[in-house]
PDB file of C-alpha atoms in Angstrom:
ATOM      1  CA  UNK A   1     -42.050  52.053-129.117  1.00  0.00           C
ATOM      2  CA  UNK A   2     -39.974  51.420-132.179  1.00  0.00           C
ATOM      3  CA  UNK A   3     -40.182  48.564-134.751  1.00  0.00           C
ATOM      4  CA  UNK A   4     -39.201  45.356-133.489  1.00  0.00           C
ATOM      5  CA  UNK A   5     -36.572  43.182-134.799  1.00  0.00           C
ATOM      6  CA  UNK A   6     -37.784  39.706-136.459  1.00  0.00           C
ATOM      7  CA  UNK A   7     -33.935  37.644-137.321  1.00  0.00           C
ATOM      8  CA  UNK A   8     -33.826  34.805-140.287  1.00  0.00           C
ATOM      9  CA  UNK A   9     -33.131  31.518-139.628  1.00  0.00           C
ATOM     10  CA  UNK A  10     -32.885  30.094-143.168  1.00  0.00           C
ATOM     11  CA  UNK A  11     -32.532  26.088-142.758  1.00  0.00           C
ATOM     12  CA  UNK A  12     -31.960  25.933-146.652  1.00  0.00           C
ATOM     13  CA  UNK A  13     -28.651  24.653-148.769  1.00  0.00           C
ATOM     14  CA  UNK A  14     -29.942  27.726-151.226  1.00  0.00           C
ATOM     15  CA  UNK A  15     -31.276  30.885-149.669  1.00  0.00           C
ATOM     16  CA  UNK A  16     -29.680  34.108-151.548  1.00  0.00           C
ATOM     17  CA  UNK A  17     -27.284  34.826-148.347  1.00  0.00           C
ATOM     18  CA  UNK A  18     -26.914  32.241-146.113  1.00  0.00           C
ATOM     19  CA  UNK A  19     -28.123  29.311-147.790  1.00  0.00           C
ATOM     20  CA  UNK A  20     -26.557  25.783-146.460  1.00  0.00           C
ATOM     21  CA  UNK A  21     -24.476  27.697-143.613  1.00  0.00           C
ATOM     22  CA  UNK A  22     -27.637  26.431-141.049  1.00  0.00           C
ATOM     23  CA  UNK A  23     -29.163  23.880-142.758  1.00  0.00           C
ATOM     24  CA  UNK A  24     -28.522  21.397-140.134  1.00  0.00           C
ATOM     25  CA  UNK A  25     -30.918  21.663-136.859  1.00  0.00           C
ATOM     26  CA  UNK A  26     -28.056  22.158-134.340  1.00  0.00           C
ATOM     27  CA  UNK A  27     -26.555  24.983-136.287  1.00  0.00           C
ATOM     28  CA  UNK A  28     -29.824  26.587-137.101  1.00  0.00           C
ATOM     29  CA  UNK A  29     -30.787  25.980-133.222  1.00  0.00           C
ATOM     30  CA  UNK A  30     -27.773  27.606-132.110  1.00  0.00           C
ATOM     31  CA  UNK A  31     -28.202  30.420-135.078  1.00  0.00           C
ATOM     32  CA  UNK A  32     -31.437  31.501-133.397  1.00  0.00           C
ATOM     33  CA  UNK A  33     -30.622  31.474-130.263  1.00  0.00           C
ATOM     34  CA  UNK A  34     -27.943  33.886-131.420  1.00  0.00           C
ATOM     35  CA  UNK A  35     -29.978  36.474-132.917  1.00  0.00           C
ATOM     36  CA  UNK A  36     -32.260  36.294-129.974  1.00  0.00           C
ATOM     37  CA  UNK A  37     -29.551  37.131-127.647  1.00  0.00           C
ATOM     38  CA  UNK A  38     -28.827  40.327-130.180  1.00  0.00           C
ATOM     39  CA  UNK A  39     -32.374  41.847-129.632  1.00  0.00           C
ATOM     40  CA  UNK A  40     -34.143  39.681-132.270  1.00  0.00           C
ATOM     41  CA  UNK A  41     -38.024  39.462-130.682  1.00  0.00           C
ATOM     42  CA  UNK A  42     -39.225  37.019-133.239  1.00  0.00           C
ATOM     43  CA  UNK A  43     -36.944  34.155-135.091  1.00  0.00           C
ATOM     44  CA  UNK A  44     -38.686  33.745-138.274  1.00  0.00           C
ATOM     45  CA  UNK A  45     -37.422  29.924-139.707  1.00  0.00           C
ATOM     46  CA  UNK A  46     -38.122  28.715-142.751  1.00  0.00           C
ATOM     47  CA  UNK A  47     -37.217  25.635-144.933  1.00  0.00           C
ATOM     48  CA  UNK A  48     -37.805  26.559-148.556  1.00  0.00           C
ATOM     49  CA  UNK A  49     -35.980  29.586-150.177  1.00  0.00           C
ATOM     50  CA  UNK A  50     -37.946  32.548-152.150  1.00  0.00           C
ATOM     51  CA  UNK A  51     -34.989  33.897-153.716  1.00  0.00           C
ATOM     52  CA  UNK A  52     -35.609  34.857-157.133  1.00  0.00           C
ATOM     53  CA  UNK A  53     -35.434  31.831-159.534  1.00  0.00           C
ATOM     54  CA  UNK A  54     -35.608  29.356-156.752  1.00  0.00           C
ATOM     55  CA  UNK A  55     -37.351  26.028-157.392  1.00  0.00           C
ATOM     56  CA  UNK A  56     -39.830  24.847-154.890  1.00  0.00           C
ATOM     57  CA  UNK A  57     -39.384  21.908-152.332  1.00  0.00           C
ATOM     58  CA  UNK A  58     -42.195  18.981-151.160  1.00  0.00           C
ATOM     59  CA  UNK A  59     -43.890  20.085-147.900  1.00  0.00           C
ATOM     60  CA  UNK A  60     -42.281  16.754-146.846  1.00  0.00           C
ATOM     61  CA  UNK A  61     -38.930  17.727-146.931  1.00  0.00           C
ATOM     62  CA  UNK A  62     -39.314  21.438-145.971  1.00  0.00           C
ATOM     63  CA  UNK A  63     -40.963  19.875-142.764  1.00  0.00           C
ATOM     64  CA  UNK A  64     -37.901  17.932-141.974  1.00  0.00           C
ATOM     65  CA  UNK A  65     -35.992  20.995-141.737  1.00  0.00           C
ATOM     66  CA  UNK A  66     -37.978  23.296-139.612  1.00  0.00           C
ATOM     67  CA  UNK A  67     -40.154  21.584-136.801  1.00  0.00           C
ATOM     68  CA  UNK A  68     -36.949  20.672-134.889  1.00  0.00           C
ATOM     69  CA  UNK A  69     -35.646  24.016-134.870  1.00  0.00           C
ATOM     70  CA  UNK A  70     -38.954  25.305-134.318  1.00  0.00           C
ATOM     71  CA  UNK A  71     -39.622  22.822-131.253  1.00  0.00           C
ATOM     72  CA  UNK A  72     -35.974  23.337-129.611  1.00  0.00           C
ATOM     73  CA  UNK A  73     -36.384  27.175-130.273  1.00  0.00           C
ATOM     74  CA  UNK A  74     -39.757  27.268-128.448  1.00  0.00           C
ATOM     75  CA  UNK A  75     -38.453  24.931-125.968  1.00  0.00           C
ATOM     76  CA  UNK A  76     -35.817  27.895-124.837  1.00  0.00           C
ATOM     77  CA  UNK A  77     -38.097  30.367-124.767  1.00  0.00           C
ATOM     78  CA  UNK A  78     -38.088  31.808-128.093  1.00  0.00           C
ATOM     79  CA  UNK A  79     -40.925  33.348-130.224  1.00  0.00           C
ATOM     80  CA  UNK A  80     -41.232  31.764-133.662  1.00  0.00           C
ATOM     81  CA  UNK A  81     -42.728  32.261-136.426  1.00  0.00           C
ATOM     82  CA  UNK A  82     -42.798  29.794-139.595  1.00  0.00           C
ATOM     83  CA  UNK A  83     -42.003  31.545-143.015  1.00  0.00           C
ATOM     84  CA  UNK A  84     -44.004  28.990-145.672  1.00  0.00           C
ATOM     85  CA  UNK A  85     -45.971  29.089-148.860  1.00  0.00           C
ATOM     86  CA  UNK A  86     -47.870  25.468-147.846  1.00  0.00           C
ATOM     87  CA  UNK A  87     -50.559  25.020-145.755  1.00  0.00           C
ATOM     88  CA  UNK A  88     -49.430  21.659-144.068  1.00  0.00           C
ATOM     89  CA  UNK A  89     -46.538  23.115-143.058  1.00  0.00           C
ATOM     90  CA  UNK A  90     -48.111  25.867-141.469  1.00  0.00           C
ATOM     91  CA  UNK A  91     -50.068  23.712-139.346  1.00  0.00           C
ATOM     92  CA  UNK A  92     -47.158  21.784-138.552  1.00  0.00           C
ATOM     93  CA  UNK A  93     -45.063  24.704-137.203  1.00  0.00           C
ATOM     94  CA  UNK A  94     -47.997  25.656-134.870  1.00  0.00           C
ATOM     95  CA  UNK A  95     -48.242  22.645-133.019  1.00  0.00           C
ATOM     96  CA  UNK A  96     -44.680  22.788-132.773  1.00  0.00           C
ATOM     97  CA  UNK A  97     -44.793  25.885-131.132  1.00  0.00           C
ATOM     98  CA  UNK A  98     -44.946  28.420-133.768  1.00  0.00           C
ATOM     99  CA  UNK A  99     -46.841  31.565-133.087  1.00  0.00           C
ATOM    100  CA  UNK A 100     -46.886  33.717-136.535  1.00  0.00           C
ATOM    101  CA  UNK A 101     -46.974  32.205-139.847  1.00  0.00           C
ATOM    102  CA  UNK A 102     -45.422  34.227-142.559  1.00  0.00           C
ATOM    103  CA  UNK A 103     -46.733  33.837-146.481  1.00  0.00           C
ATOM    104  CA  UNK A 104     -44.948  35.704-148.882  1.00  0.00           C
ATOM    105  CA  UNK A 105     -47.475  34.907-150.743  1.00  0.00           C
ATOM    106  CA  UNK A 106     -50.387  36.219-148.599  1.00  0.00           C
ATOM    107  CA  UNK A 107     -52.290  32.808-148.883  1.00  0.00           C
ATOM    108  CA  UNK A 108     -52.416  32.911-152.883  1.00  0.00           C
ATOM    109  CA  UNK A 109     -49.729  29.944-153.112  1.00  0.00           C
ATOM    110  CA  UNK A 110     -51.773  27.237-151.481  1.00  0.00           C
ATOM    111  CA  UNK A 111     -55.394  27.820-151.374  1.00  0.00           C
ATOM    112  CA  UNK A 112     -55.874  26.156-148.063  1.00  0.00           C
ATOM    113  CA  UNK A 113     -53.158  28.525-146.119  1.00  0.00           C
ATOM    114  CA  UNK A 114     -56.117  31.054-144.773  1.00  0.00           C
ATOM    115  CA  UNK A 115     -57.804  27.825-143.296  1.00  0.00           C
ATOM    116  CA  UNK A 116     -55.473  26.631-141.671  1.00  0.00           C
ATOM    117  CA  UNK A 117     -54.111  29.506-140.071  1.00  0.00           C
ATOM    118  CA  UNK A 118     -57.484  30.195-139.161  1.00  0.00           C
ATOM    119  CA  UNK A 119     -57.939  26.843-137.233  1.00  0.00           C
ATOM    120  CA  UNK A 120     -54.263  27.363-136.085  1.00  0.00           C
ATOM    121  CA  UNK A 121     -55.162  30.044-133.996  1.00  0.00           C
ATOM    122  CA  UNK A 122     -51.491  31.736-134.925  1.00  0.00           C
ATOM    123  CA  UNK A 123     -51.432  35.361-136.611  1.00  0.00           C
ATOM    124  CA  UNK A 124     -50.412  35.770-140.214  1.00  0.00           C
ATOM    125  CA  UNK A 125     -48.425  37.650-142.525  1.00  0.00           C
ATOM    126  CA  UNK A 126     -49.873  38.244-146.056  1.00  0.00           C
ATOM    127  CA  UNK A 127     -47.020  38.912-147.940  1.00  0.00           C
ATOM    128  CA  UNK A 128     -47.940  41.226-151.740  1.00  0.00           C
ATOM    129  CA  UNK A 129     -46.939  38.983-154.394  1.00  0.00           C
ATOM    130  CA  UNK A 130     -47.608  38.356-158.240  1.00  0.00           C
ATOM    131  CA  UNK A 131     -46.233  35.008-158.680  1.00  0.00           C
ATOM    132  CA  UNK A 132     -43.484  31.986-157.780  1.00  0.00           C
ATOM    133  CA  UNK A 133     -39.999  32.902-157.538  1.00  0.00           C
ATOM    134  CA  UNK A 134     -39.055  31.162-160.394  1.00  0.00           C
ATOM    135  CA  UNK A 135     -40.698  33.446-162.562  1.00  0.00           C
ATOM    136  CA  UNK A 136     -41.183  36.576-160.055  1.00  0.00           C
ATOM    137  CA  UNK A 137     -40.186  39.551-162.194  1.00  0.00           C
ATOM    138  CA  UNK A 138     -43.006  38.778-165.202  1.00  0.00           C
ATOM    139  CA  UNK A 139     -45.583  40.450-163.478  1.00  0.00           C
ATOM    140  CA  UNK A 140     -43.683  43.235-162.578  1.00  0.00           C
ATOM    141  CA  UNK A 141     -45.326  45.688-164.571  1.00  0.00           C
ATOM    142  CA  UNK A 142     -46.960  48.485-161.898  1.00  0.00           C
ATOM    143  CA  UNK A 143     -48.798  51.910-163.694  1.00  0.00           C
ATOM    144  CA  UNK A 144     -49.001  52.957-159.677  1.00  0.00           C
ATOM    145  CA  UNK A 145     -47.128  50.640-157.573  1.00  0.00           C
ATOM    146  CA  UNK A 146     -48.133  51.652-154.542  1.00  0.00           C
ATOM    147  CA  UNK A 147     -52.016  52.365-154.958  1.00  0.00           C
ATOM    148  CA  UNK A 148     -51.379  48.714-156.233  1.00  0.00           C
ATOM    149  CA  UNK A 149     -49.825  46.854-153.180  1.00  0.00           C
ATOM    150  CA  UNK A 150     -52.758  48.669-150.998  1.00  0.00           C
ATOM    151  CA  UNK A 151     -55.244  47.358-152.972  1.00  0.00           C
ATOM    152  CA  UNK A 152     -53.654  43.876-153.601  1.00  0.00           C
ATOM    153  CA  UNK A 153     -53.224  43.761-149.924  1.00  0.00           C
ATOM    154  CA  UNK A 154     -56.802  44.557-148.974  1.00  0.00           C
ATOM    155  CA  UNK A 155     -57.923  42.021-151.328  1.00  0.00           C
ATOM    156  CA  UNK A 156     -55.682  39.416-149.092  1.00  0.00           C
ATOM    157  CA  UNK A 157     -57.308  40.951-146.190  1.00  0.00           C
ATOM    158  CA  UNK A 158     -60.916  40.454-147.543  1.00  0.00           C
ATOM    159  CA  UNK A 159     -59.600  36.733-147.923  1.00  0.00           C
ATOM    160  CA  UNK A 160     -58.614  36.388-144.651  1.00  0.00           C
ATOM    161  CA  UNK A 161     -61.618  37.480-143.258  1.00  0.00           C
ATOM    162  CA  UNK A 162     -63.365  35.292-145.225  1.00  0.00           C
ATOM    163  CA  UNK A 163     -61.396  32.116-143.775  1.00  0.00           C
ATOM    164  CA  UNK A 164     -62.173  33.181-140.373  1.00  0.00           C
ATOM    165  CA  UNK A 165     -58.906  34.801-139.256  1.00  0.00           C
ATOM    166  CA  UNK A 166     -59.974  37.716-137.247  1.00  0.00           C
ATOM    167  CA  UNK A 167     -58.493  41.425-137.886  1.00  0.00           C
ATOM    168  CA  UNK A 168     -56.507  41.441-134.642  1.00  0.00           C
ATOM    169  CA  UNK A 169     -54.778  38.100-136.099  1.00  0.00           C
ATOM    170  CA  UNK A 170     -53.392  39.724-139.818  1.00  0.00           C
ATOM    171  CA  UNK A 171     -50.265  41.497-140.511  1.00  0.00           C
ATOM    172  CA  UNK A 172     -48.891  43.107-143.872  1.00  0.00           C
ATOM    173  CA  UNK A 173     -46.056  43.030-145.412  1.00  0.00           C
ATOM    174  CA  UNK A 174     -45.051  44.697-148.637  1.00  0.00           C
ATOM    175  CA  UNK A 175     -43.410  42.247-150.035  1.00  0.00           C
ATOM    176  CA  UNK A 176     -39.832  43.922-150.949  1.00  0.00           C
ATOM    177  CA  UNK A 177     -38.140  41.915-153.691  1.00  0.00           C
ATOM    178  CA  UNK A 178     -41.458  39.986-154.516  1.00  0.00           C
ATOM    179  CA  UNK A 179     -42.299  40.828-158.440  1.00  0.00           C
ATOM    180  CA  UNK A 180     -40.863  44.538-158.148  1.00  0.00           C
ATOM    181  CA  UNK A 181     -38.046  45.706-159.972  1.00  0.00           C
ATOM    182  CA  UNK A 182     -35.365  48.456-158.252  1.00  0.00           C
ATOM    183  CA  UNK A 183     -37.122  51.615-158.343  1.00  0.00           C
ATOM    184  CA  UNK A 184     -41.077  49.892-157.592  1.00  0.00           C
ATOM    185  CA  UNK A 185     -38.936  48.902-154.652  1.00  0.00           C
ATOM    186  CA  UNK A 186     -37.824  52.476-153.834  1.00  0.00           C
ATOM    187  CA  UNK A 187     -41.579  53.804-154.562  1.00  0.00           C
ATOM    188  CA  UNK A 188     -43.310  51.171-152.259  1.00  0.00           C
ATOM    189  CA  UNK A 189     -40.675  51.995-149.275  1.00  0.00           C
ATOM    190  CA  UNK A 190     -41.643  55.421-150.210  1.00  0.00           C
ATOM    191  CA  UNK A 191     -45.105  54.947-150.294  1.00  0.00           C
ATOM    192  CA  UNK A 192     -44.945  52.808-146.754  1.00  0.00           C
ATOM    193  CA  UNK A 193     -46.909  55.288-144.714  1.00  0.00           C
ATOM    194  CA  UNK A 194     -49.879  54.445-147.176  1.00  0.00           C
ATOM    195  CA  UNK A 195     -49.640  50.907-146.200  1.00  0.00           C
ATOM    196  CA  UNK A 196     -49.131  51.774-142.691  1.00  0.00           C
ATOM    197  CA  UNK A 197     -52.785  53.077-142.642  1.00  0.00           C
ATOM    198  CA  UNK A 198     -54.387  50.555-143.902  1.00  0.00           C
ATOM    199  CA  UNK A 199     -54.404  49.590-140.117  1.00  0.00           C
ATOM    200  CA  UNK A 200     -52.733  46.395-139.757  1.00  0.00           C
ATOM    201  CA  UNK A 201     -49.876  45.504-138.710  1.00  0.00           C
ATOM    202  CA  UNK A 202     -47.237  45.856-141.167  1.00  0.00           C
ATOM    203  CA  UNK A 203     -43.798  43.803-141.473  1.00  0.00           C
ATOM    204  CA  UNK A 204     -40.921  45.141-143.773  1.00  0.00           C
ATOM    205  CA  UNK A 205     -38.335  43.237-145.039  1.00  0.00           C
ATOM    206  CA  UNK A 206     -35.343  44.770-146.883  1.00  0.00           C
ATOM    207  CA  UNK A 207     -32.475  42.863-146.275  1.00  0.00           C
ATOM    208  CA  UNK A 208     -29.548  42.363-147.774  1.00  0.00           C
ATOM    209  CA  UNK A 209     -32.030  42.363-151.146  1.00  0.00           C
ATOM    210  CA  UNK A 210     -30.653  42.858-154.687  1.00  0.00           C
ATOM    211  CA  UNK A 211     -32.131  46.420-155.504  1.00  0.00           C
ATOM    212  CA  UNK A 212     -29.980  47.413-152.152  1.00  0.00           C
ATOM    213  CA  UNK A 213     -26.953  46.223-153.700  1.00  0.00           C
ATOM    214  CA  UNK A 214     -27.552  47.616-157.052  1.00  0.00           C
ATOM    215  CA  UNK A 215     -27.846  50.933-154.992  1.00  0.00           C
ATOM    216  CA  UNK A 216     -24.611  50.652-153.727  1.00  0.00           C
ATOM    217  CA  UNK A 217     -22.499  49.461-156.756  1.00  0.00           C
ATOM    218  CA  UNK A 218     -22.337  49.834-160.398  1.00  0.00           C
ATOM    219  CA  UNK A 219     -22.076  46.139-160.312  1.00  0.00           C
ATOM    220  CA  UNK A 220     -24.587  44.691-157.612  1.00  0.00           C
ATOM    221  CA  UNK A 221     -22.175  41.601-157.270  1.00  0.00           C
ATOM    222  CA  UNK A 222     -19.486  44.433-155.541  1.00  0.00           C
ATOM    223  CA  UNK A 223     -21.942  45.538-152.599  1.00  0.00           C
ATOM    224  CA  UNK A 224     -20.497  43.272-150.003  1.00  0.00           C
ATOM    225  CA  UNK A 225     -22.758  41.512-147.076  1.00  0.00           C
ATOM    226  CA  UNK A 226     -21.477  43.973-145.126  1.00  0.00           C
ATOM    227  CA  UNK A 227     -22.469  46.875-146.968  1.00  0.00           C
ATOM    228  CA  UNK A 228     -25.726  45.252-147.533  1.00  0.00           C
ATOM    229  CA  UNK A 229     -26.483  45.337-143.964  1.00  0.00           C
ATOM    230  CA  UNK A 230     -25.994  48.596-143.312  1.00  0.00           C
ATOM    231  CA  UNK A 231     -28.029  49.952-145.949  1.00  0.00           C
ATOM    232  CA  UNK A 232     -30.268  47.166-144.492  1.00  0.00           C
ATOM    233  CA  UNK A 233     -30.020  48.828-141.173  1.00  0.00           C
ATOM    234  CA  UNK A 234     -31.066  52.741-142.876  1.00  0.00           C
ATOM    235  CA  UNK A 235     -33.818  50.778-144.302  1.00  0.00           C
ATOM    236  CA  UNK A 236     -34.944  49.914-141.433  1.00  0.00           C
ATOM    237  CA  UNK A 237     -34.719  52.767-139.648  1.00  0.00           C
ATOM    238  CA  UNK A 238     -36.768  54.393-142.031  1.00  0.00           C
ATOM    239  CA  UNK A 239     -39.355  52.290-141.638  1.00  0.00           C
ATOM    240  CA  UNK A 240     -39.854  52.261-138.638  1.00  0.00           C
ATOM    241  CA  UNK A 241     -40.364  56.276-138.455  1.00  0.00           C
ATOM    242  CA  UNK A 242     -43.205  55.261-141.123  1.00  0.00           C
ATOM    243  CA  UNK A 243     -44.765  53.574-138.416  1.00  0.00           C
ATOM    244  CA  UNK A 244     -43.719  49.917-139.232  1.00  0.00           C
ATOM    245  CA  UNK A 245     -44.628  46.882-136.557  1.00  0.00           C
ATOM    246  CA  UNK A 246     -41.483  45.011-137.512  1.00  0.00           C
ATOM    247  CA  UNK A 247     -38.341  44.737-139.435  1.00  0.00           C
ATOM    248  CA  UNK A 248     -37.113  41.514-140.919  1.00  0.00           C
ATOM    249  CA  UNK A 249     -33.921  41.097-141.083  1.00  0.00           C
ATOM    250  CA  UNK A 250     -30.194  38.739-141.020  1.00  0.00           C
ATOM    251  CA  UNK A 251     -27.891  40.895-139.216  1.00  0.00           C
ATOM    252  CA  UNK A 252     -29.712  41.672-136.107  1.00  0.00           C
ATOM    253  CA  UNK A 253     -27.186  43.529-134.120  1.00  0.00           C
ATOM    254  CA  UNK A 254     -26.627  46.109-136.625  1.00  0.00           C
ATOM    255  CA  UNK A 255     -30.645  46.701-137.102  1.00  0.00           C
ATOM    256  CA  UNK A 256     -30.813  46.933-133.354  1.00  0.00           C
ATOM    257  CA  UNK A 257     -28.468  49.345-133.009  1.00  0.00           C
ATOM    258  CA  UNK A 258     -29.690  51.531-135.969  1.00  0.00           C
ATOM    259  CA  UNK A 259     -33.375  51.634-133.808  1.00  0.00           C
ATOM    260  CA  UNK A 260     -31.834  52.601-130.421  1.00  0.00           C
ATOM    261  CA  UNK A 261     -29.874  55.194-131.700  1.00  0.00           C
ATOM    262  CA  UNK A 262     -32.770  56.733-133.726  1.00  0.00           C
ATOM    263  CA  UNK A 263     -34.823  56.434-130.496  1.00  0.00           C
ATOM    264  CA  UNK A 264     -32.152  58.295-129.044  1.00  0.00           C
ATOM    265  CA  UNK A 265     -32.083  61.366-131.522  1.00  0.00           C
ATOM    266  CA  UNK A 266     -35.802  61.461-131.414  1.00  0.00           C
ATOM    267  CA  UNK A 267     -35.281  62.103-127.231  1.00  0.00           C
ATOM    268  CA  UNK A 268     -36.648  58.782-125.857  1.00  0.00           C
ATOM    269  CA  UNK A 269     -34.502  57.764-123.138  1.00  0.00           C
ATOM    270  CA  UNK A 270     -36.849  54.846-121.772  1.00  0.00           C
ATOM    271  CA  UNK A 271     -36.490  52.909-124.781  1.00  0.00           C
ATOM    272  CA  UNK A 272     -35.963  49.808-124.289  1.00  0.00           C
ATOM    273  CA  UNK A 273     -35.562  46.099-126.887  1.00  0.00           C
ATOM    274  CA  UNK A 274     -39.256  45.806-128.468  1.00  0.00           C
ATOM    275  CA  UNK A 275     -41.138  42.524-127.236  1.00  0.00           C
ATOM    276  CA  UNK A 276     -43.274  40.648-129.682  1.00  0.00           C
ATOM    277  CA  UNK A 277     -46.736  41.384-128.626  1.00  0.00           C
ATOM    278  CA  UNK A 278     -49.730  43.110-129.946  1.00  0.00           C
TER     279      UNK A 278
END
C-alpha cells in the first residue's frame, strides 16, 4: 500500500500559505471536509503557525481555534489529528476527538507533551527540531545531517518510552523546513530510507516549503503555489517509494493523484485510497 495522504487545515490569520483564508470554524470545517472528499485519510488542524519567524500564541487562544473544528470534523466522520507544540492543547484535541497528535517539536517544546499523550491514549508524531521558529535556522549547522536526525530522533524515541507511550503509539517525522537550510533538506529526503528503518512510522512533510521554491526559481518569491504543489506532489512520490507511512500535505488532489499513478507504473492495479490505520 502506498503512503497515505494527511491534508492541512491551518485555522491561523498567519500560516506561510494559507494563513487567515480558514481561520474561522465554518470555513476550516468545510476546508476539511474538502480535502477528505479528495483522498485526504487524516486532517491534521492546527491553531498556531511554525512558519519560520512566527511568534507563538497562548494555549488559550490556539484552543479557541481548533476544538470546534476538531469536534465537527470528528462528528462527520473524519480522522484528526491535532498539530501543537503545548501539552494542554494536546489533551484538549483528544477529548475532542482527536486521534494523532503531531509535535514538530517531538515533545522538546513543552516538557509535559510525552505525558500527556501518554495518558491521552492518541499516537504521536515527534517531529526533529533544534529550536522555535522564531529563531529556527541558528542551529542549523549539521557535519552529517542525516546520521544527525536518526540519532536526534531516537533520542525523542527513548523519551517517549520513558513517558509511557508505547512503540506501536510513535511516529517520525523528519522535520522538513525545521532548522535545515536548502540542501540539509535535499540530504535528509535523500537520506529518508535511513529514517525509514529506524522502524517507526515515519510522516514527511514537504509542502509547498521554501527550499522547494528556491528549487524552482532564481527568486523563491517566483515559484507560484501552483508550482509548489507539484514539486510537492514529486516529493511525495518519492517518499513514499522510500517506504514513508504518510505524506503531509495542502493540495491533496494533486498528491493523490501523483500516488495512484506511481502505483500504477509500479503494476498494482488493486490499489486503492490508503486508510489511516496501523
Amino acid at each position: 500500500m502506498t503512503a497515505l495522504v494527511m491534508g492541512v487545515v491551518n485555522v491561523t490569520p498567519d500560516s506561510f500559505s494559507d494563513g487567515g483564508r480558514f481561520l474561522d470554524a465554518e470555513s476550516a470545517v468545510a476546508h476539511g471536509l474538502r480535502l477528505r472528499s479528495e483522498g485526504a485519510a487524516i486532517l491534521d488542524v492546527g491553531g498556531e503557525s511554525t512558519r519560520p519567524g512566527a511568534e507563538r500564541v497562548t494555549p488559550e487562544v490556539e484552543q479557541e481555534r481548533v476544538l470546534p473544528v476538531i469536534a465537527e470534523l470528528t462528528r462527520q466522520g473524519a480522522v484528526v489529528s491535532i498539530d501543537t507544540l503545548n501539552a494542554s492543547t494536546a489533551a484538549a484535541a483528544v477529548a475532542a476527538g482527536a486521534r494523532l497528535v503531531n509535535d514538530v517539536s517531538g515533545g522538546l517544546a513543552d516538557p509535559d507533551m510525552l505525558a500527556a499523550v501518554a495518558a491521552s491514549g492518541a499516537d504521536v508524531v515527534l517531529g526533529h527540531w533544534r529550536g522555535p521558529s522564531s529563531d529556527m535556522y541558528a542551529r542549523a549547522r549539521y557535519d552529517d545531517v542525516v546520521g544527525e536526525v536518526v540519532a536526534e530522533l531516537g533520542a525523542r524515541m527513548d523519551a517517549a518510552t520513558h513517558a509511557g507511550i508505547p512503540p506501536a503509539r510513535v511516529l517520525v517525522d523528519p522535520g522538513i523546513g525545521f532548522g535545515k537550510r536548502g540542501e540539509q533538506n535535499w540530504a535528509t529526503l535523500r537520506g529518508l530510507s535511513r529514517i525509514v528503518a529506524m522502524g517507526p512510522r515515519v510522516l514527511v512533510g514537504t509542502s509547498r516549503k521554501r527550499f522547494l521554491a528556491e528549487s524552482l526559481a532564481d527568486d523563491p518569491g517566483d515559484a507560484s503555489i501552483e508550482r509548489r504543489d507539484l514539486a510537492t506532489a514529486v516529493t511525495s512520490v518519492l517518499a513514499a517509494q522510500v517506504g514513508v507511512w504518510g505524506v503531509r500535505v495542502h493540495d491533496v488532489a494533486a498528491t493523490r493523484d501523483a500516488l495512484l499513478i506511481a502505483e500504477r507504473w509500479k503494476g498494482d492495479h488493486r490499489w486503492t485510497s490508503p486508510i489511516a490505520s496501523r
